[in-house]
Short mmCIF file of C-alpha atoms in Angstrom, two decimals:
data_model
loop_
_atom_site.label_atom_id
_atom_site.label_comp_id
_atom_site.label_asym_id
_atom_site.label_seq_id
_atom_site.Cartn_x
_atom_site.Cartn_y
_atom_site.Cartn_z
CA UNK R 1189 73.09 110.52 27.10
CA UNK R 1190 76.59 110.06 25.85
CA UNK R 1191 79.43 110.01 28.33
CA UNK R 1192 83.16 109.39 28.24
CA UNK R 1193 85.25 108.09 31.11
CA UNK R 1194 88.98 108.40 31.30
CA UNK R 1195 89.79 106.58 34.53
CA UNK R 1196 93.37 107.78 34.83
CA UNK R 1197 93.75 111.44 35.76
CA UNK R 1198 97.54 111.40 35.67
CA UNK R 1199 100.00 108.88 34.26
CA UNK R 1200 103.79 108.97 34.51
CA UNK R 1201 105.98 106.89 32.23
CA UNK R 1202 109.67 106.79 31.46
CA UNK R 1203 110.88 107.86 28.06
CA UNK R 1204 111.01 104.84 25.77
CA UNK R 1205 108.38 102.94 27.72
CA UNK R 1206 105.09 101.88 26.23
CA UNK R 1207 101.89 103.78 26.94
CA UNK R 1208 98.21 102.95 27.12
CA UNK R 1209 95.58 105.55 27.99
CA UNK R 1210 92.16 104.21 28.75
CA UNK R 1211 88.85 105.49 27.47
CA UNK R 1212 85.38 104.05 27.95
CA UNK R 1213 82.25 105.50 26.45
CA UNK R 1214 78.54 105.20 26.87
CA UNK R 1215 76.39 105.53 23.78
CA UNK R 1216 73.40 103.69 22.37
CA UNK R 1217 74.97 102.84 19.03
CA UNK R 1218 78.48 102.89 17.63
CA UNK R 1219 79.70 106.44 17.97
CA UNK R 1220 82.47 108.25 16.24
CA UNK R 1221 85.49 108.23 18.54
CA UNK R 1222 88.40 110.60 18.80
CA UNK R 1223 91.59 111.22 20.71
CA UNK R 1224 92.89 114.76 21.04
CA UNK R 1225 96.12 116.02 22.56
CA UNK R 1226 96.57 119.38 24.23
CA UNK R 1227 99.91 120.88 25.22
CA UNK R 1228 99.84 123.48 28.00
CA UNK R 1229 98.09 126.65 26.89
CA UNK R 1230 97.51 125.27 23.42
CA UNK R 1231 94.55 124.14 21.36
CA UNK R 1232 93.26 120.67 20.63
CA UNK R 1233 95.12 118.59 18.10
CA UNK R 1234 93.45 115.54 16.64
CA UNK R 1235 95.56 112.41 17.08
CA UNK R 1236 93.23 109.92 15.47
CA UNK R 1237 89.60 109.04 14.88
CA UNK R 1238 87.41 106.01 14.41
CA UNK R 1239 84.31 106.08 12.26
CA UNK R 1240 83.92 102.52 11.04
CA UNK R 1241 85.84 99.60 9.54
CA UNK R 1242 89.16 98.38 10.90
CA UNK R 1243 89.01 98.63 14.67
CA UNK R 1244 92.71 99.45 14.98
CA UNK R 1245 93.33 102.98 13.80
CA UNK R 1246 96.63 104.68 13.27
CA UNK R 1247 97.18 108.32 14.07
CA UNK R 1248 99.85 110.94 14.04
CA UNK R 1249 103.01 110.90 16.14
CA UNK R 1250 103.09 107.10 16.28
CA UNK R 1251 99.84 106.72 18.22
CA UNK R 1252 97.23 104.07 17.61
CA UNK R 1253 93.90 103.21 19.21
CA UNK R 1254 91.74 100.13 19.22
CA UNK R 1255 87.95 100.20 19.26
CA UNK R 1256 86.47 97.32 21.24
CA UNK R 1257 82.71 97.30 20.96
CA UNK R 1258 82.25 94.57 23.57
CA UNK R 1259 84.09 96.66 26.15
CA UNK R 1260 82.87 100.08 24.95
CA UNK R 1261 86.49 101.11 24.93
CA UNK R 1262 88.80 103.10 22.70
CA UNK R 1263 92.22 102.93 24.33
CA UNK R 1264 95.15 104.92 23.01
CA UNK R 1265 98.56 103.30 22.73
CA UNK R 1266 102.10 104.13 21.80
CA UNK R 1267 104.92 101.58 21.84
CA UNK R 1268 107.70 103.99 22.83
CA UNK R 1269 107.00 107.35 24.44
CA UNK R 1270 109.08 110.44 23.71
CA UNK R 1271 109.58 113.35 26.10
CA UNK R 1272 107.64 115.55 23.68
CA UNK R 1273 104.53 113.41 24.23
CA UNK R 1274 104.05 114.99 27.65
CA UNK R 1275 100.64 116.67 27.40
CA UNK R 1276 96.99 116.18 28.27
CA UNK R 1277 95.03 113.65 26.28
CA UNK R 1278 91.30 113.79 25.75
CA UNK R 1279 89.04 111.06 24.47
CA UNK R 1280 85.82 112.24 22.84
CA UNK R 1281 82.70 110.74 21.36
CA UNK R 1282 80.43 112.14 18.67
CA UNK R 1283 76.99 110.83 18.01
CA UNK R 1284 75.95 110.04 14.47
CA UNK R 1285 73.67 112.20 12.43
CA UNK R 1286 72.69 115.85 12.60
CA UNK R 1287 74.71 118.45 14.42
CA UNK R 1288 75.89 116.11 17.13
CA UNK R 1289 78.14 117.65 19.71
CA UNK R 1290 81.39 116.16 20.96
CA UNK R 1291 81.41 114.88 24.50
CA UNK R 1292 84.84 114.86 26.07
CA UNK R 1293 86.35 112.88 28.88
CA UNK R 1294 88.05 114.71 31.71
CA UNK R 1295 91.46 114.05 30.24
CA UNK R 1296 94.60 112.18 31.24
CA UNK R 1297 97.73 114.17 31.96
CA UNK R 1298 100.85 112.40 30.77
CA UNK R 1299 104.21 113.07 32.38
CA UNK R 1300 107.32 111.61 30.77
CA UNK R 1301 110.39 111.04 32.91
CA UNK R 1302 113.82 111.14 31.26
CA UNK M 5 95.43 121.78 5.24
CA UNK M 6 92.47 124.11 5.93
CA UNK M 7 92.33 125.58 9.41
CA UNK M 8 89.82 127.13 11.75
CA UNK M 9 91.15 130.53 12.75
CA UNK M 10 90.33 132.23 16.04
CA UNK M 11 91.07 135.78 17.09
CA UNK M 12 92.28 137.10 19.43
CA UNK M 13 94.41 134.40 20.98
CA UNK M 14 94.14 136.06 24.38
CA UNK M 15 91.69 138.67 25.64
CA UNK M 16 91.51 140.34 29.00
CA UNK M 17 88.29 142.11 29.92
CA UNK M 18 86.76 143.70 32.96
CA UNK M 19 83.82 142.07 34.67
CA UNK M 20 80.55 143.34 33.26
CA UNK M 21 82.01 144.23 29.88
CA UNK M 22 80.83 142.75 26.59
CA UNK M 23 83.27 140.59 24.67
CA UNK M 24 83.15 139.16 21.16
CA UNK M 25 85.24 136.16 20.22
CA UNK M 26 85.81 135.65 16.53
CA UNK M 27 86.26 132.57 14.43
CA UNK M 28 86.68 131.86 10.74
CA UNK M 29 85.54 128.28 10.12
CA UNK M 30 86.58 126.17 7.15
CA UNK M 31 84.68 127.47 4.19
CA UNK M 32 82.84 124.37 3.00
CA UNK M 33 81.88 123.16 6.46
CA UNK M 34 78.24 123.01 7.46
CA UNK M 35 78.21 122.90 11.25
CA UNK M 36 79.79 125.36 13.64
CA UNK M 37 80.42 125.09 17.33
CA UNK M 38 81.73 126.81 20.41
CA UNK M 39 83.25 124.87 23.27
CA UNK M 40 84.95 126.12 26.39
CA UNK M 41 87.50 124.77 28.80
CA UNK M 42 87.85 126.25 32.25
CA UNK M 43 91.44 125.93 33.43
CA UNK M 44 92.19 122.40 34.53
CA UNK M 45 88.81 121.06 33.54
CA UNK M 46 87.40 119.19 30.59
CA UNK M 47 86.23 120.70 27.34
CA UNK M 48 82.49 121.47 27.44
CA UNK M 49 80.03 122.02 24.63
CA UNK M 50 78.38 125.43 24.49
CA UNK M 51 76.44 125.70 21.26
CA UNK M 52 76.06 124.31 17.76
CA UNK M 53 74.98 126.31 14.74
CA UNK M 54 73.63 124.98 11.47
CA UNK M 55 71.79 126.57 8.57
CA UNK M 56 72.10 130.00 10.16
CA UNK M 57 70.49 129.11 13.43
CA UNK M 58 71.30 127.52 16.75
CA UNK M 59 70.66 123.78 16.56
CA UNK M 60 71.60 122.88 20.11
CA UNK M 61 72.85 124.67 23.21
CA UNK M 62 73.98 123.59 26.62
CA UNK M 63 72.84 124.78 30.02
CA UNK M 64 75.93 126.96 30.14
CA UNK M 65 74.75 128.92 27.11
CA UNK M 66 72.35 131.25 28.87
CA UNK M 67 70.94 134.62 27.84
CA UNK M 68 74.33 136.25 28.32
CA UNK M 69 75.66 134.33 25.33
CA UNK M 70 74.83 134.72 21.67
CA UNK M 71 76.28 133.55 18.38
CA UNK M 72 76.21 135.00 14.92
CA UNK M 73 77.43 134.25 11.46
CA UNK M 74 77.11 137.77 10.12
CA UNK M 75 78.73 137.51 6.70
CA UNK M 76 78.90 133.85 5.72
CA UNK M 77 82.52 133.47 6.79
CA UNK M 78 82.93 134.72 10.36
CA UNK M 79 81.33 132.99 13.32
CA UNK M 80 81.23 134.97 16.55
CA UNK M 81 80.48 134.30 20.19
CA UNK M 82 79.32 137.27 22.22
CA UNK M 83 79.19 137.39 25.98
CA UNK M 84 77.05 140.35 26.95
CA UNK M 85 78.16 141.01 30.50
CA UNK M 86 81.16 138.96 31.47
CA UNK M 87 81.52 137.33 34.87
CA UNK M 88 84.66 136.09 36.57
CA UNK M 89 83.55 132.51 35.98
CA UNK M 90 83.53 133.11 32.22
CA UNK M 91 87.32 133.02 32.32
CA UNK M 92 88.23 130.05 30.17
CA UNK M 93 89.68 128.94 26.87
CA UNK M 94 87.04 129.16 24.17
CA UNK M 95 87.36 126.88 21.17
CA UNK M 96 85.58 127.31 17.88
CA UNK M 97 85.09 124.24 15.69
CA UNK M 98 83.56 123.43 12.36
CA UNK M 99 82.82 120.26 10.49
CA UNK M 100 81.41 119.00 7.21
CA UNK M 101 79.12 116.02 7.67
CA UNK M 102 81.49 114.29 10.09
CA UNK M 103 84.83 115.10 11.69
CA UNK M 104 85.62 118.20 13.69
CA UNK M 105 88.36 120.74 13.13
CA UNK M 106 89.13 122.91 16.14
CA UNK M 107 90.68 126.33 16.24
CA UNK M 108 93.59 127.03 18.55
CA UNK M 109 91.36 128.84 21.01
CA UNK M 110 90.91 132.23 22.63
CA UNK M 111 91.94 132.50 26.24
CA UNK M 112 89.47 134.86 27.93
CA UNK M 113 90.48 136.34 31.25
CA UNK M 114 87.85 138.31 33.16
CA UNK M 115 89.25 140.56 35.88
#
């Protein structure tokens, strides 16, 4: 069965610092991979997705993620964090074919210090 | 950009009451889903719907839950007799062949 691990429950960074949020997945083949962001009380906004091709994908708000097959990882990065990036971040995996469901990680809460 | 629309954004209901959560998926999408997120926890899959029938459901989706696509545009989730533990944010989603679009959610509070 598919699973997603986000090892960091809570991360605190200073504004302007770089950020990396970790995500590891378990799936038999190459899945579709996603990062979503959720502000308090809000819905899920898609930051970026990986289906195939270039393993470095660019998303909205200056985020990028790199798919590393050998490490079963899809880590999210941002070179310079803004206070407005404070939110919860979810990594998710979707299997290929049919009506595959999304499996989410438990999320990483990001706090940004001024 | 097309959106998935969910109504209401917040619903309060008494324990034991029936509740219907409504969603309007993106019109040319083929697959429809409900997910839920209990406060402070991860997003969990409830049910997927394709070709006018349930294609997969989770253990959470017991006999108290049902889904319908009554008129080809709306997609509803009904909880027959709500329990306190049904309090959560419920997200509707739809997709074409690949790539989800989520609605902004309905926060259900059971009192």
